[in-house]
XYZ file of C-alpha atoms in Angstrom:
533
model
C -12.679 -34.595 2.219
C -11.057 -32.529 -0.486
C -13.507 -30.839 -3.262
C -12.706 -32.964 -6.657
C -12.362 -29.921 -8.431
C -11.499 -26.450 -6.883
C -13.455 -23.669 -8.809
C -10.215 -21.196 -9.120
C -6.731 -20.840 -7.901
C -7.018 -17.751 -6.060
C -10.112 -16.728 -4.076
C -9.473 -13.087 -2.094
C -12.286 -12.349 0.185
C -12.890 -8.166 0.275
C -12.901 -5.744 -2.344
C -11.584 -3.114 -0.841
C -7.820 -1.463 -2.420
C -5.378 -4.589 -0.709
C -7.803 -6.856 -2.358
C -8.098 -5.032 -5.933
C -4.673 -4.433 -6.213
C -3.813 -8.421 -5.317
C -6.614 -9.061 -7.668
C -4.839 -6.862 -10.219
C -1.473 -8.248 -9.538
C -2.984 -12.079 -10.131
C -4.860 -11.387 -13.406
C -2.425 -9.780 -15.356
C -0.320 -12.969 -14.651
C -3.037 -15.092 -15.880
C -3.909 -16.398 -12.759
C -7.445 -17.744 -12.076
C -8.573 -15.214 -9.223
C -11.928 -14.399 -8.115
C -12.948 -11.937 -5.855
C -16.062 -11.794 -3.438
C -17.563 -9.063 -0.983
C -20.093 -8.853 1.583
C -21.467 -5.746 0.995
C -24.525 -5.642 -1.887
C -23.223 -2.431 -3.071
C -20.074 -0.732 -3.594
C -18.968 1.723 -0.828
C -19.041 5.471 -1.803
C -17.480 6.539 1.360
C -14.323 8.684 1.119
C -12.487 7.419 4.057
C -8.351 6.851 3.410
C -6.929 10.475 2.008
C -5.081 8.571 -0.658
C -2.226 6.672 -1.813
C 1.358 7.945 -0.242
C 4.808 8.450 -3.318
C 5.456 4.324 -2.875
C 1.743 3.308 -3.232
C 1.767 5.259 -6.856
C 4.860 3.163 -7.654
C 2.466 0.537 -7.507
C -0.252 1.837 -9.400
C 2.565 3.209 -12.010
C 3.523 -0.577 -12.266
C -0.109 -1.884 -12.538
C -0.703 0.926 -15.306
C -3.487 2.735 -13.561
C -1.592 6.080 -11.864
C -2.228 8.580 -14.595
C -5.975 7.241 -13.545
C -5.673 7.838 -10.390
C -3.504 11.444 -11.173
C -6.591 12.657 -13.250
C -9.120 11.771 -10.830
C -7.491 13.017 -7.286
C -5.568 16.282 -6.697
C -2.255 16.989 -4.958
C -2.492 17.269 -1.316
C -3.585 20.640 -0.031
C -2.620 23.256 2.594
C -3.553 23.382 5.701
C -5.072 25.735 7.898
C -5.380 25.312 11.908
C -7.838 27.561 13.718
C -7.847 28.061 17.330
C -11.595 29.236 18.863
C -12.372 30.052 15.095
C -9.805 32.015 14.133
C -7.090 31.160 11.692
C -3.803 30.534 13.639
C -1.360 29.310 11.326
C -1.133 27.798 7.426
C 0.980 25.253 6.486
C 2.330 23.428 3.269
C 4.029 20.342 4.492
C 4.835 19.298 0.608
C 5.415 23.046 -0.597
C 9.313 22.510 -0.667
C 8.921 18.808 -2.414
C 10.175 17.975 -5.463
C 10.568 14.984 -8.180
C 13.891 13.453 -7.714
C 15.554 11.257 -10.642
C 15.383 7.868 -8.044
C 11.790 8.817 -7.102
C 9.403 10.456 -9.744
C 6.064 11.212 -6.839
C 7.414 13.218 -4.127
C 3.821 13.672 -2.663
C 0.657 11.582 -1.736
C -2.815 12.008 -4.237
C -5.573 13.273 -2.879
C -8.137 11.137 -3.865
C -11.679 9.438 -2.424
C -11.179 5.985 -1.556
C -14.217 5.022 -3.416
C -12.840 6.747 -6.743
C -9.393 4.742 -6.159
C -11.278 1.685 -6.062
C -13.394 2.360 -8.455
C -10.402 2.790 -10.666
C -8.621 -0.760 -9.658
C -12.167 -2.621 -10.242
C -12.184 -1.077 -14.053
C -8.574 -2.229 -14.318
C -9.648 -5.558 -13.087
C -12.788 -6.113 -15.734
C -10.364 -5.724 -18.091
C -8.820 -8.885 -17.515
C -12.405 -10.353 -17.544
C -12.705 -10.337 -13.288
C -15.178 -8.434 -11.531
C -16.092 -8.154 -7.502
C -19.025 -10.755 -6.736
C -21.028 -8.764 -4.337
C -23.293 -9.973 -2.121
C -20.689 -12.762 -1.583
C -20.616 -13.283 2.529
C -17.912 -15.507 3.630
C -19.088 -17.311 6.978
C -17.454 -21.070 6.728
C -13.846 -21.664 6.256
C -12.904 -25.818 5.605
C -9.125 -26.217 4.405
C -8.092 -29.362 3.009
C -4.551 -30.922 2.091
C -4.692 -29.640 -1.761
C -7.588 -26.379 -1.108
C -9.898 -24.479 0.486
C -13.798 -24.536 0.428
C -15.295 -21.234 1.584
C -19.522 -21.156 2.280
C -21.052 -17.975 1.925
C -23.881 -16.980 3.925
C -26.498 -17.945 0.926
C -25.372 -21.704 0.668
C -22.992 -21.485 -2.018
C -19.321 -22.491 -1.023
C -16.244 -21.872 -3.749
C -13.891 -23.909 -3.488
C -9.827 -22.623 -4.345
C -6.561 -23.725 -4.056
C -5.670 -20.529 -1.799
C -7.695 -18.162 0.018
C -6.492 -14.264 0.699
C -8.700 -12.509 3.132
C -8.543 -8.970 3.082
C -11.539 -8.191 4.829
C -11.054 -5.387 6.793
C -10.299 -4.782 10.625
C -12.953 -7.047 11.702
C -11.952 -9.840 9.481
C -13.920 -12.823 9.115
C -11.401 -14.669 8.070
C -8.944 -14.196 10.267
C -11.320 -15.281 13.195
C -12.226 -18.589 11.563
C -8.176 -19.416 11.342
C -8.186 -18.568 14.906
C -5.614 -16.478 14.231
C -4.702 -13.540 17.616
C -5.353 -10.189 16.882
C -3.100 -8.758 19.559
C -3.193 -4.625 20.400
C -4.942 -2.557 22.063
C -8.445 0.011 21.268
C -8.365 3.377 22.614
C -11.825 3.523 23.741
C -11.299 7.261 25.035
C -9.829 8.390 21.567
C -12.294 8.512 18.985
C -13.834 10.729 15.906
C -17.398 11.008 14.425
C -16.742 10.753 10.421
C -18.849 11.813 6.930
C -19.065 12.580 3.758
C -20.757 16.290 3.863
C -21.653 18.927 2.160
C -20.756 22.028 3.010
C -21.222 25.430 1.614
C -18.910 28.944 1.792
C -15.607 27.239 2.514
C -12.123 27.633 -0.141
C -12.030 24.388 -1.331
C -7.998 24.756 -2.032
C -7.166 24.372 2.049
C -7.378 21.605 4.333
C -9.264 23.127 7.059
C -8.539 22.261 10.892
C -9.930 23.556 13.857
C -8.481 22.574 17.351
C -9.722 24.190 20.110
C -9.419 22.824 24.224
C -12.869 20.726 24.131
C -12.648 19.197 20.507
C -12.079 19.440 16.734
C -13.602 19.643 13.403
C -11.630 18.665 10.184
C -12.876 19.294 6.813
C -11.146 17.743 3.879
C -12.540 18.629 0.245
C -13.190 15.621 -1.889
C -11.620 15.789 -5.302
C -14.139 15.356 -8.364
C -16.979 17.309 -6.116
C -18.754 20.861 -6.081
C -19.351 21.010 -2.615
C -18.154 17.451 -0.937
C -16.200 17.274 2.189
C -14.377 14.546 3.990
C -15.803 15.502 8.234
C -13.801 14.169 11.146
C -14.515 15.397 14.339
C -14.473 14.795 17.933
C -17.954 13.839 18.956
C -20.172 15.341 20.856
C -21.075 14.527 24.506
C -24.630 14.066 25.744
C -25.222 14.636 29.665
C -23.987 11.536 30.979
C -20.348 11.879 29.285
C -21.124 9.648 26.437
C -20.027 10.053 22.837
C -23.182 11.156 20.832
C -23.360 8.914 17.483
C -23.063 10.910 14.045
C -25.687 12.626 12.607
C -26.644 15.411 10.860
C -27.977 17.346 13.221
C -24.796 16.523 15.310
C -22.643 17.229 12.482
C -23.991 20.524 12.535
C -23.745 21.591 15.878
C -20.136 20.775 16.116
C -19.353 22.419 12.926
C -21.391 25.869 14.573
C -19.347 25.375 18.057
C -15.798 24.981 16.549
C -16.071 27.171 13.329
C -18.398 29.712 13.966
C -20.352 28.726 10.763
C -24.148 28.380 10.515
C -25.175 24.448 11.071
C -27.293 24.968 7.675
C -24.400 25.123 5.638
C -24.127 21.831 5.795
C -26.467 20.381 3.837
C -26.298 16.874 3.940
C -23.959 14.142 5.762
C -23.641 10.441 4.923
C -22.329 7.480 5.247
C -21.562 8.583 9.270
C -19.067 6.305 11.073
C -17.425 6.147 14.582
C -13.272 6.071 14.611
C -12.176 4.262 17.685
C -8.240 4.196 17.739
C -6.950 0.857 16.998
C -3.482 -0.542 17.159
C -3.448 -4.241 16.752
C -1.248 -7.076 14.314
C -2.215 -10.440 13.305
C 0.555 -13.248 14.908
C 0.407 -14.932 11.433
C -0.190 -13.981 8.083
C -0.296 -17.578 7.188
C -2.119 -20.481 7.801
C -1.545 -23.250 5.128
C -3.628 -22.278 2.189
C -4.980 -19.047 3.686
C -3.616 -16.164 3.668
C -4.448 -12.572 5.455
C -3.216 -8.809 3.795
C -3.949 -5.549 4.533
C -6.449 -4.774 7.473
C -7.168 -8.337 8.388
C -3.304 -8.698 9.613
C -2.491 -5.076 10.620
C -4.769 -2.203 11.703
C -2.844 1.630 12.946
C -3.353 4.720 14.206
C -4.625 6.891 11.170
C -1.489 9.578 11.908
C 0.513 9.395 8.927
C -2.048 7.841 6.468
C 0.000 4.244 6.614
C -3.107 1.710 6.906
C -4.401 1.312 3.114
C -0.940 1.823 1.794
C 1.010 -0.933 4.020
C -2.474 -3.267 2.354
C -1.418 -1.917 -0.782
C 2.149 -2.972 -0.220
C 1.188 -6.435 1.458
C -0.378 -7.145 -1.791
C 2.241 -6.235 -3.637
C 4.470 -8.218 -2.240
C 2.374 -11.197 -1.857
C 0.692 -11.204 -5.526
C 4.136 -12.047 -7.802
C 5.198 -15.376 -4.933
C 1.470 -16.554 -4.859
C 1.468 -16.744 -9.079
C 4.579 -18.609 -9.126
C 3.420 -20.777 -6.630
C 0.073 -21.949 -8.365
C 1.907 -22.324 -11.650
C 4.232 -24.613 -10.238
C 7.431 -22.327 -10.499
C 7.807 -22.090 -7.046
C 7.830 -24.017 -4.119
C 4.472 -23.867 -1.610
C 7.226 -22.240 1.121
C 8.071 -19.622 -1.197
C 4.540 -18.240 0.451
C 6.257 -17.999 4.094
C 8.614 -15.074 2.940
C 5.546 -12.961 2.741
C 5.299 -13.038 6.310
C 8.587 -13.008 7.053
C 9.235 -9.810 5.250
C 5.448 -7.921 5.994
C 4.781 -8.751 9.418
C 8.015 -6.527 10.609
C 7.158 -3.777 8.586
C 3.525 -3.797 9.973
C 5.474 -3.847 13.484
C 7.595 -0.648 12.680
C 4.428 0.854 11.074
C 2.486 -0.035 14.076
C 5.099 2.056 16.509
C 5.532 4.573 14.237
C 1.972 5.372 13.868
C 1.314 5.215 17.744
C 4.433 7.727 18.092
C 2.724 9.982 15.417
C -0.635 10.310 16.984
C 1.313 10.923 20.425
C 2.591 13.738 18.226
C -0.118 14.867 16.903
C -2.291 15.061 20.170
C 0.704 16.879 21.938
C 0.826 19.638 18.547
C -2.689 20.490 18.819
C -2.465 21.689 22.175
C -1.242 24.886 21.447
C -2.351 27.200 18.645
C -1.277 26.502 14.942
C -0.590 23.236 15.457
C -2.080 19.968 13.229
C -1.286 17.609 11.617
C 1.359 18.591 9.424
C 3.672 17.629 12.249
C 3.894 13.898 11.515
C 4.350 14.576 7.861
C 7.795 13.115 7.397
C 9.783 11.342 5.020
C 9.028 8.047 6.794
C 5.236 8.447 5.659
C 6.196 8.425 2.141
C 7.049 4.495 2.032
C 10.081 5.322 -0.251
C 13.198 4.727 2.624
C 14.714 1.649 4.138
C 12.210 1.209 6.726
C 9.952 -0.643 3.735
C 12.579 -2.550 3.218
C 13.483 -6.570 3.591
C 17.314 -6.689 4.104
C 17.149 -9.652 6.216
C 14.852 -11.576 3.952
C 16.300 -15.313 2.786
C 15.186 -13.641 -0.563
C 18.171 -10.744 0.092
C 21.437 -11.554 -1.539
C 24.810 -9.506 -2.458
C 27.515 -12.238 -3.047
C 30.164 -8.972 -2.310
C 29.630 -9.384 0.992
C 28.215 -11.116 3.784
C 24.240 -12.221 4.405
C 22.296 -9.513 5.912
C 20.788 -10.059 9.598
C 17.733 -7.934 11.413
C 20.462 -7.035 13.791
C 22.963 -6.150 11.442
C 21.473 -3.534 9.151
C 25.231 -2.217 8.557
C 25.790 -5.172 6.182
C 24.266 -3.505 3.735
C 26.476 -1.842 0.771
C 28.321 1.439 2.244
C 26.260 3.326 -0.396
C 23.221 2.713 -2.116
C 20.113 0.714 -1.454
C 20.854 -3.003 -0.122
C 19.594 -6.041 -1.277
C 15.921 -5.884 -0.045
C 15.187 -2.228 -0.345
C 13.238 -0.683 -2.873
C 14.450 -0.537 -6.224
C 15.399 3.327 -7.332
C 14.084 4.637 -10.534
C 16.291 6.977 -12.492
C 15.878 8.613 -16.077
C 18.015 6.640 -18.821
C 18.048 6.799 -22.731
C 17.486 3.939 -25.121
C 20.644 2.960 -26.330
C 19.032 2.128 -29.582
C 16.708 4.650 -30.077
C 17.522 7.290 -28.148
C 14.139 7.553 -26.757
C 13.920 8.949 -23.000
C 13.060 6.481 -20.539
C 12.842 5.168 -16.824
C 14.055 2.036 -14.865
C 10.516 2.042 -13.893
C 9.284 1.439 -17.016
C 12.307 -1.523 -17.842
C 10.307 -2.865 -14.171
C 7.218 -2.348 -15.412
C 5.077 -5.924 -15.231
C 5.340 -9.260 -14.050
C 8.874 -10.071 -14.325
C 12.087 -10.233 -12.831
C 14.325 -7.251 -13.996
C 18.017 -7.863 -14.222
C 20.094 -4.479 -14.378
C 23.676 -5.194 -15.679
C 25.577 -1.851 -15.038
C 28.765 -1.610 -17.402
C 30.240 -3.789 -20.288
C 31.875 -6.430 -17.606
C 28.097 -7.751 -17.199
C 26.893 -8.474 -20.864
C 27.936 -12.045 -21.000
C 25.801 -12.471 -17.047
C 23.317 -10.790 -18.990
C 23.079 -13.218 -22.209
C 23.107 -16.136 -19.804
C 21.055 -15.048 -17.792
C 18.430 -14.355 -20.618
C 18.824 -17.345 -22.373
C 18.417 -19.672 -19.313
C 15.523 -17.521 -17.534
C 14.243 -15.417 -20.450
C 10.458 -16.645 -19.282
C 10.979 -14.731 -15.674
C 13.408 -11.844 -16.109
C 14.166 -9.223 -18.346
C 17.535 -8.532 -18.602
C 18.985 -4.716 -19.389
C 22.189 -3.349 -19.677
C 23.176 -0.151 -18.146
C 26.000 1.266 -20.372
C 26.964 -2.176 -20.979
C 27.607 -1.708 -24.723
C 27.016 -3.625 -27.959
C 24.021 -1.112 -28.508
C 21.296 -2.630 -26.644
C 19.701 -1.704 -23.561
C 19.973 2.009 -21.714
C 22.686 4.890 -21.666
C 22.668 6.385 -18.199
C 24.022 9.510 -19.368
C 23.431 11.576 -16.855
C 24.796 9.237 -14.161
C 21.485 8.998 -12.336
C 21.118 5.081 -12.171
C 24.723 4.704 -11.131
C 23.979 6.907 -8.490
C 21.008 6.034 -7.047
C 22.725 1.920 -6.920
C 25.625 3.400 -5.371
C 27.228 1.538 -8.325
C 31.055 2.163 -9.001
C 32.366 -0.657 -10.809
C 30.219 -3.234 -13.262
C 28.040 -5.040 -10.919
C 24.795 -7.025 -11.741
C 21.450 -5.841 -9.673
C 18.911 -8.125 -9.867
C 15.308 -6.856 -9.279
C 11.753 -8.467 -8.261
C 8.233 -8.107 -9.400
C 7.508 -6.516 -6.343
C 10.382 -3.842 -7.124
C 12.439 -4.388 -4.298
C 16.282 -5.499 -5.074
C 16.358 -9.325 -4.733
C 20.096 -9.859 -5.281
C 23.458 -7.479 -5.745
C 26.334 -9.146 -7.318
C 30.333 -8.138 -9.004
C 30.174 -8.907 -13.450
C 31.857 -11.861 -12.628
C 29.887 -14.015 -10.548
C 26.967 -14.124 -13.193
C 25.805 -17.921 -11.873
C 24.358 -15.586 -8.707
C 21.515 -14.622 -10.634
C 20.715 -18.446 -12.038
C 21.133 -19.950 -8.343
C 19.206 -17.191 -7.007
C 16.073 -17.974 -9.339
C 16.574 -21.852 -9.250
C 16.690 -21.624 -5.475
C 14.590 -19.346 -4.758
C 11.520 -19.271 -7.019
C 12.458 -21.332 -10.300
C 12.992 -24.851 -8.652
C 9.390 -25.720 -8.680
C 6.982 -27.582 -6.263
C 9.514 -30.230 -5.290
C 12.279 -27.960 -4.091
């Protein structure tokens, strides 16, 4: 039987960054959201390096990345050793550079628990903070909501459930949905927060040597804190040892040559099996799964907490429409259908890049710097949705999976990520960015030259509630000046054309001045026609 009443709208289940940016996402639409945890306390561990040059897009839209700038650094050199010895340094961002489509060019440094600590302060103030203690064990969905029981005899009862509880997802197991992959039992690492004395805290250390590893990683906002991954030790038998101090210690002597008592303390020890595995669904009716819970990788490349951060990106603007009513429930199944293939190509690329990795460190001077490409950055096409039912250009013909060349000749295609570019207020003269038109929980509708102001107008007046609408040189003194040509550029724009952009900032719809009702039909059809579409 259905609850009479359900307590909120949204219920996520995890705290971790998917769930505190989807918490983030919800709130400052004024959805009712609440958001529970298992754990009593909040984690301190370092774990994920940071977020990658997309994932600060994000936290640039939620207003929290000059936060997260302060608090982390930029990522640091690195140094491979080979039986203690320094064999080679290497920079892999030292040539990067701010372009005018793409203002981070690097990942942040920056401890996980400090990130998330910066996303729950965001949250309170929208008046939501994590429940803690908050066990999930008892999932019961009904036609209209979802009842969850926690582990103390409460239950909370919501109209739709995220779970973004980790790896080992609870979740996820009482759907009964597959977790399908594979654990590399043989390929594991011993990890800590350390301390560690006598080491330059401006390089990434790495030592590979023939029987194992040590990696120490300075934390960011510490005197003498270090991020420890290492291959563990073996006891007699040819099992892994579990992490310890005193283990800690004895690997950091054998690899580096440095006294064990350097180290001072290590907490917060954990064992890194390699897992590659991807959820079948990342729906079930009300219930929906994001980050770890649907997709764990290979940590080559960084990828895991920033596809979470992108699955909840992606998913937070549909759900809000949805429980206001804007937008059909099946606006919902486009979240799958545009993150589970991305979590596939991020699943084989990561596998590729620890194949990579493991081959580099073979010989001296090599690390991990080798897998530190542009597809690690989350800014190309490979992020992209092109053959989403929510990727229109009216110039051409609908896009396909196996037909990527339908896409524009130049430019991004409908479904990519939205470009930035540096622009001037055409009434005040002010600098600005596209990413700052973006900025919030809207629909942005870009109207490049003066062919699109009347699409523009109508377009405002019959939607003004869900998009902002800009001109781009369009005239009549309102909107931007793109005077240095950078927005035309990075749209691969050449004559007046209307780009229409989502919450999420990736390009929902591409269409010529003249066929301005695209941009109503899109909305009406797509998200604007309500529960009864």
């Amino acid at each position: 039987m259905s609850p009479a009443a359900p307590v909120t709208q949204v219920l996520i289940v995890g705290s971790g960054p998917t769930g505190l940016i989807l918490a983030c996402d919800l709130a400052r639409r004024s959805v009712d959201v609440r958001i529970i945890d298992r754990s009593p306390d909040f984690p301190r561990s370092s774990r994920a390096k940071g977020p990658n040059p997309r994932s600060l897009e994000v936290l640039a839209d939620l207003g929290v990345v000059d936060r997260v700038l302060a608090a982390g650094s930029a990522p640091l050199p690195m140094r491979k050793y080979r039986n203690g010895l320094p064999a080679a340094d290497a920079d892999p961002y030292g040539a990067s550079r701010p372009a005018p489509d793409a203002p981070y060019d690097r990942p942040r440094l920056i401890a996980q628990w400090r990130l998330e600590e910066i996303l729950r302060d965001r949250l309170a103030e929208y008046g939501v903070r994590v429940e803690l203690g908050s066990e999930a064990v008892g999932l019961t969905r009904h036609a209209d909501s979802v009842t969850v029981g926690l582990a103390d005899g409460r239950s909370i009862g919501a109209r739709y459930v995220v779970g973004c509880d980790g790896g080992h997802s609870p979740v996820r197991k009482m759907l009964g949905v597959t977790f399908e992959g594979r654990t590399a039992e043989d390929r594991m690492m011993v990890c800590g927060d350390v301390m560690v004395d006598g080491l330059d805290r401006g390089i990434w250390h790495q030592w590979f040597d023939e029987d194992g590893a040590v990696m120490l990683c300075p934390i960011p906002g510490t005197r003498s804190g270090w991020w420890f991954q290492a291959g563990p030790e073996r006891d007699a038998a040819g099992a892994p040892v579990p992490p310890s101090l005193e283990s800690f210690r004895r690997l950091l002597t054998k690899h580096t040559g440095l006294p064990g008592d350097r180290m001072s303390r290590a907490e917060l020890l954990s064992t890194y099996r390699v897992n590659e595995r991807m959820a079948d669904r990342y729906r079930v009716g009300r219930v929906l799964l994001a980050g770890d819970a649907a997709h764990v990788f290979s940590v080559a490349g960084g990828l895991g907490m920033n596809t979470g951060i992108q699955d909840a990106f992606n998913l937070g603007w549909k759900l809000a429409l949805v429980v206001a009513g804007r937008a059909a429930p099946g606006l919902l199944d486009t979240y799958e259908e545009e993150r589970l293939p991305v979590a596939a190509w991020t699943l084989g690329l990561t596998a590729e890049q620890l194949r990579t990795v493991l081959d580099a460190i073979k010989e001296p001077g090599g690390g991990l710097d080798t897998v530190v490409t542009a597809k690690t950055m989350g800014l190309g096409p490979d992020g992209g949705y092109p053959w989403s039912p929510l990727s229109r250009d009216t110039r051409r013909t609908a896009h396909s999976p196996a037909d990527p060349a339908t896409g524009p000749a130049t430019g991004p295609r409908a479904g990519d990520r939205a470009p930035d570019a540096p622009c001037l207020d055409s009434t005040t003269g002010a600098p600005t960015r596209l990413f700052e038109v973006f900025a919030g929980p809207h629909f942005t509708l870009l109207g490049f030259g003066p062919g699109t102001a009347q699409a523009l107008r109508a377009a405002e007046a019959d939607h003004g509630d869900l998009l902002r609408a800009t001109g781009v040189d369009a005239g009549a003194g309102h909107g931007l000046n793109d005077v240095a040509g950078h927005a035309r550029s990075a749209y691969g724009v050449e004559r007046d054309t209307l780009v229409l952009v989502r919450p999420d900032n990736h390009i929902g719809l591409i269409a010529p001045a003249e066929d301005g009702r695209a941009v109503g039909d899109y909305l009406d059809r797509v998200v604007g026609a309500g529960p009864d579409a």
